[in-house]
PDB file of C-alpha atoms in Angstrom:
ATOM      1  CA  MET A 800      58.003  55.986  23.323  1.00 77.00           C
ATOM      2  CA  LYS A 801      55.872  53.364  20.835  1.00 87.00           C
ATOM      3  CA  LYS A 802      52.240  54.287  20.000  1.00 92.00           C
ATOM      4  CA  LEU A 803      49.364  51.991  20.239  1.00 93.00           C
ATOM      5  CA  ILE A 804      45.997  52.493  19.238  1.00 96.00           C
ATOM      6  CA  PHE A 805      43.231  50.113  20.380  1.00 95.00           C
ATOM      7  CA  ILE A 806      39.790  50.362  18.597  1.00 96.00           C
ATOM      8  CA  ASP A 807      37.297  48.732  20.676  1.00 95.00           C
ATOM      9  CA  ASP A 808      33.782  49.329  21.892  1.00 94.00           C
ATOM     10  CA  SER A 809      34.380  47.209  25.387  1.00 93.00           C
ATOM     11  CA  PRO A 810      35.825  49.152  28.205  1.00 93.00           C
ATOM     12  CA  LEU A 811      36.843  46.066  29.866  1.00 92.00           C
ATOM     13  CA  ASP A 812      39.027  45.174  27.037  1.00 91.00           C
ATOM     14  CA  HIS A 813      40.691  48.717  27.166  1.00 93.00           C
ATOM     15  CA  PHE A 814      41.343  47.985  30.718  1.00 92.00           C
ATOM     16  CA  ILE A 815      42.767  44.791  30.298  1.00 89.00           C
ATOM     17  CA  LEU A 816      45.149  46.048  27.535  1.00 89.00           C
ATOM     18  CA  LYS A 817      46.370  48.817  29.722  1.00 89.00           C
ATOM     19  CA  ARG A 818      46.850  46.689  32.734  1.00 88.00           C
ATOM     20  CA  ILE A 819      49.210  44.135  30.902  1.00 87.00           C
ATOM     21  CA  LEU A 820      51.359  46.746  29.386  1.00 85.00           C
ATOM     22  CA  ASN A 821      51.662  48.641  32.823  1.00 83.00           C
ATOM     23  CA  LYS A 822      52.110  45.012  34.808  1.00 82.00           C
ATOM     24  CA  TYR A 823      54.772  43.853  32.411  1.00 78.00           C
ATOM     25  CA  ASN A 824      56.425  47.348  31.676  1.00 79.00           C
ATOM     26  CA  LEU A 825      55.790  47.120  28.035  1.00 76.00           C
ATOM     27  CA  ALA A 826      56.661  50.723  27.202  1.00 77.00           C
ATOM     28  CA  TYR A 827      53.846  51.914  24.818  1.00 84.00           C
ATOM     29  CA  GLU A 828      51.602  54.931  24.723  1.00 89.00           C
ATOM     30  CA  VAL A 829      48.254  53.549  24.677  1.00 91.00           C
ATOM     31  CA  ASN A 830      45.075  55.477  23.064  1.00 94.00           C
ATOM     32  CA  CYS A 831      41.778  53.318  23.533  1.00 95.00           C
ATOM     33  CA  THR A 832      38.668  54.394  21.452  1.00 95.00           C
ATOM     34  CA  ASP A 833      35.781  52.958  20.483  1.00 94.00           C
ATOM     35  CA  ASN A 834      35.397  55.563  17.417  1.00 93.00           C
ATOM     36  CA  GLY A 835      37.126  54.083  14.262  1.00 95.00           C
ATOM     37  CA  GLU A 836      36.154  57.236  12.259  1.00 95.00           C
ATOM     38  CA  GLU A 837      38.378  59.650  14.622  1.00 96.00           C
ATOM     39  CA  VAL A 838      41.384  57.088  14.235  1.00 97.00           C
ATOM     40  CA  ILE A 839      40.922  57.242  10.042  1.00 97.00           C
ATOM     41  CA  LYS A 840      40.621  61.363  10.401  1.00 97.00           C
ATOM     42  CA  PHE A 841      43.998  61.323  12.580  1.00 97.00           C
ATOM     43  CA  LEU A 842      45.764  58.733  10.213  1.00 97.00           C
ATOM     44  CA  GLU A 843      44.623  61.245   7.423  1.00 97.00           C
ATOM     45  CA  GLN A 844      45.702  64.476   8.802  1.00 97.00           C
ATOM     46  CA  ASN A 845      48.932  63.123  10.165  1.00 97.00           C
ATOM     47  CA  ARG A 846      50.091  61.030   7.308  1.00 96.00           C
ATOM     48  CA  LEU A 847      53.317  62.485   7.055  1.00 96.00           C
ATOM     49  CA  SER A 848      54.196  62.782  10.538  1.00 95.00           C
ATOM     50  CA  LYS A 849      56.024  59.618  11.581  1.00 94.00           C
ATOM     51  CA  ASN A 850      56.383  61.031  15.245  1.00 94.00           C
ATOM     52  CA  ILE A 851      52.889  61.409  15.647  1.00 95.00           C
ATOM     53  CA  LEU A 852      51.889  58.187  13.699  1.00 97.00           C
ATOM     54  CA  PRO A 853      50.916  55.029  15.954  1.00 96.00           C
ATOM     55  CA  ASP A 854      53.479  52.026  15.589  1.00 93.00           C
ATOM     56  CA  ILE A 855      50.398  49.352  16.353  1.00 93.00           C
ATOM     57  CA  ILE A 856      46.534  49.567  15.868  1.00 96.00           C
ATOM     58  CA  LEU A 857      44.568  46.891  17.633  1.00 95.00           C
ATOM     59  CA  LEU A 858      41.097  46.669  15.801  1.00 96.00           C
ATOM     60  CA  ASP A 859      37.881  44.504  16.964  1.00 95.00           C
ATOM     61  CA  LEU A 860      35.723  43.915  14.187  1.00 95.00           C
ATOM     62  CA  TYR A 861      32.138  44.071  15.605  1.00 92.00           C
ATOM     63  CA  MET A 862      31.436  47.342  17.070  1.00 90.00           C
ATOM     64  CA  PRO A 863      28.132  49.557  16.950  1.00 85.00           C
ATOM     65  CA  GLN A 864      28.231  52.300  13.764  1.00 83.00           C
ATOM     66  CA  PHE A 865      31.709  52.342  12.459  1.00 89.00           C
ATOM     67  CA  ASP A 866      32.747  48.830  12.764  1.00 92.00           C
ATOM     68  CA  GLY A 867      36.241  47.223  12.041  1.00 94.00           C
ATOM     69  CA  TRP A 868      35.108  46.246   8.583  1.00 94.00           C
ATOM     70  CA  ALA A 869      34.188  49.857   7.664  1.00 95.00           C
ATOM     71  CA  PHE A 870      37.501  50.825   9.202  1.00 96.00           C
ATOM     72  CA  LEU A 871      39.524  48.392   6.958  1.00 96.00           C
ATOM     73  CA  GLU A 872      37.935  49.718   3.962  1.00 95.00           C
ATOM     74  CA  LYS A 873      39.142  53.252   4.680  1.00 96.00           C
ATOM     75  CA  VAL A 874      42.252  52.341   6.286  1.00 96.00           C
ATOM     76  CA  GLN A 875      43.335  50.132   3.225  1.00 94.00           C
ATOM     77  CA  GLU A 876      43.095  53.555   0.910  1.00 94.00           C
ATOM     78  CA  ILE A 877      45.211  55.486   3.055  1.00 95.00           C
ATOM     79  CA  PHE A 878      47.469  52.935   4.245  1.00 95.00           C
ATOM     80  CA  PRO A 879      50.160  53.169   1.277  1.00 94.00           C
ATOM     81  CA  HIS A 880      50.492  56.908   1.890  1.00 95.00           C
ATOM     82  CA  LEU A 881      51.463  56.782   5.636  1.00 96.00           C
ATOM     83  CA  SER A 882      54.891  57.725   6.360  1.00 96.00           C
ATOM     84  CA  LYS A 883      55.865  54.882   8.351  1.00 94.00           C
ATOM     85  CA  PRO A 884      54.586  51.481   8.344  1.00 92.00           C
ATOM     86  CA  VAL A 885      51.638  50.891  10.795  1.00 94.00           C
ATOM     87  CA  ARG A 886      51.147  47.428  12.030  1.00 93.00           C
ATOM     88  CA  ILE A 887      47.353  46.406  12.399  1.00 95.00           C
ATOM     89  CA  TYR A 888      46.355  43.413  14.072  1.00 95.00           C
ATOM     90  CA  ILE A 889      42.671  42.222  14.297  1.00 95.00           C
ATOM     91  CA  LEU A 890      41.852  41.658  17.835  1.00 92.00           C
ATOM     92  CA  SER A 891      38.376  39.688  17.910  1.00 91.00           C
ATOM     93  CA  SER A 892      36.315  37.221  19.799  1.00 89.00           C
ATOM     94  CA  SER A 893      34.918  36.092  16.586  1.00 88.00           C
ATOM     95  CA  ILE A 894      35.761  32.524  15.706  1.00 88.00           C
ATOM     96  CA  ASN A 895      33.912  32.694  12.551  1.00 91.00           C
ATOM     97  CA  PRO A 896      36.137  31.198   9.694  1.00 92.00           C
ATOM     98  CA  ARG A 897      34.436  33.523   7.415  1.00 94.00           C
ATOM     99  CA  ASP A 898      35.717  36.530   9.050  1.00 93.00           C
ATOM    100  CA  ILE A 899      39.327  35.039   9.441  1.00 91.00           C
ATOM    101  CA  GLN A 900      39.309  34.439   5.531  1.00 93.00           C
ATOM    102  CA  TYR A 901      37.706  37.777   4.645  1.00 93.00           C
ATOM    103  CA  VAL A 902      40.474  39.765   6.711  1.00 94.00           C
ATOM    104  CA  LYS A 903      43.277  38.157   4.733  1.00 92.00           C
ATOM    105  CA  GLN A 904      42.337  40.438   1.416  1.00 93.00           C
ATOM    106  CA  PHE A 905      43.513  43.500   3.253  1.00 94.00           C
ATOM    107  CA  SER A 906      46.981  43.616   2.755  1.00 92.00           C
ATOM    108  CA  CYS A 907      47.528  45.984   5.600  1.00 93.00           C
ATOM    109  CA  VAL A 908      46.472  43.546   8.221  1.00 95.00           C
ATOM    110  CA  ARG A 909      49.418  41.590   9.997  1.00 92.00           C
ATOM    111  CA  SER A 910      47.299  38.825  11.716  1.00 90.00           C
ATOM    112  CA  PHE A 911      44.200  37.707  13.396  1.00 92.00           C
ATOM    113  CA  VAL A 912      44.462  37.858  17.106  1.00 90.00           C
ATOM    114  CA  PHE A 913      41.705  36.206  19.424  1.00 90.00           C
ATOM    115  CA  LYS A 914      40.682  37.792  22.247  1.00 87.00           C
ATOM    116  CA  PRO A 915      41.184  38.353  25.140  1.00 82.00           C
ATOM    117  CA  ILE A 916      44.842  39.438  24.595  1.00 85.00           C
ATOM    118  CA  THR A 917      47.122  37.658  26.749  1.00 85.00           C
ATOM    119  CA  ARG A 918      50.712  39.108  27.856  1.00 84.00           C
ATOM    120  CA  GLU A 919      52.589  36.322  25.632  1.00 86.00           C
ATOM    121  CA  VAL A 920      50.774  37.473  22.632  1.00 86.00           C
ATOM    122  CA  LEU A 921      51.243  41.261  23.328  1.00 84.00           C
ATOM    123  CA  GLU A 922      54.829  40.807  24.075  1.00 80.00           C
ATOM    124  CA  ARG A 923      55.133  38.845  20.591  1.00 82.00           C
ATOM    125  CA  LEU A 924      53.352  41.840  18.793  1.00 79.00           C
ATOM    126  CA  VAL A 925      55.570  44.242  20.834  1.00 72.00           C
ATOM    127  CA  ASP A 926      58.881  42.102  19.952  1.00 70.00           C
ATOM    128  CA  GLU A 927      57.860  42.000  16.395  1.00 69.00           C
ATOM    129  CA  GLU A 928      57.956  45.800  16.173  1.00 57.00           C
ATOM    130  CA  VAL A 929      61.067  45.936  18.166  1.00 47.00           C
ATOM    131  CA  SER A 930      62.941  43.579  16.036  1.00 44.00           C
ATOM    132  CA  LYS A 931      61.550  45.373  12.908  1.00 46.00           C
ATOM    133  CA  VAL A 932      63.132  48.662  13.960  1.00 38.00           C
ATOM    134  CA  THR A 933      66.468  47.466  15.300  1.00 32.00           C
TER     135      THR A 933
END
C-alpha cells in the first residue's frame, strides 16, 4: 500500500483528507501530524528503507514552531539521499505570490496546491504517483 504523510496543524484538514481518501477508495496509508521535525527525523532514520519511506508528503507552510519553510530547508538537504523519490506537494491556503515564488527554489517540491484539497486534485496526485510507478 502506498504511503502518504500530511504535515499540517489543522485537525479539520486532516479529517478532510482522510475522508476523501476513504470515500473514494484511494488506497493510501495516511499519517497526519503537525510535527515536521518528527517527519524529518523519520526520513533521516529510514532513508535507505524504500518500503518504509512515504510516497507522497503534503505540507502546509504556516504552522506554529517548526513551519513548512523550516521543513523544506531540512528536507532539501536529505532529499537526494533517500532511497526512493518522495513526491512533496505544498498544500496551503496562502495566496501570497511571494510564497508561491519562494517554493520554486526547492527542487524537492512537485507543485503548490491550494486548500482545501478536493477529490479531483487528490486523485490527480495519486494518478501521477501510479503512472510514475507503472
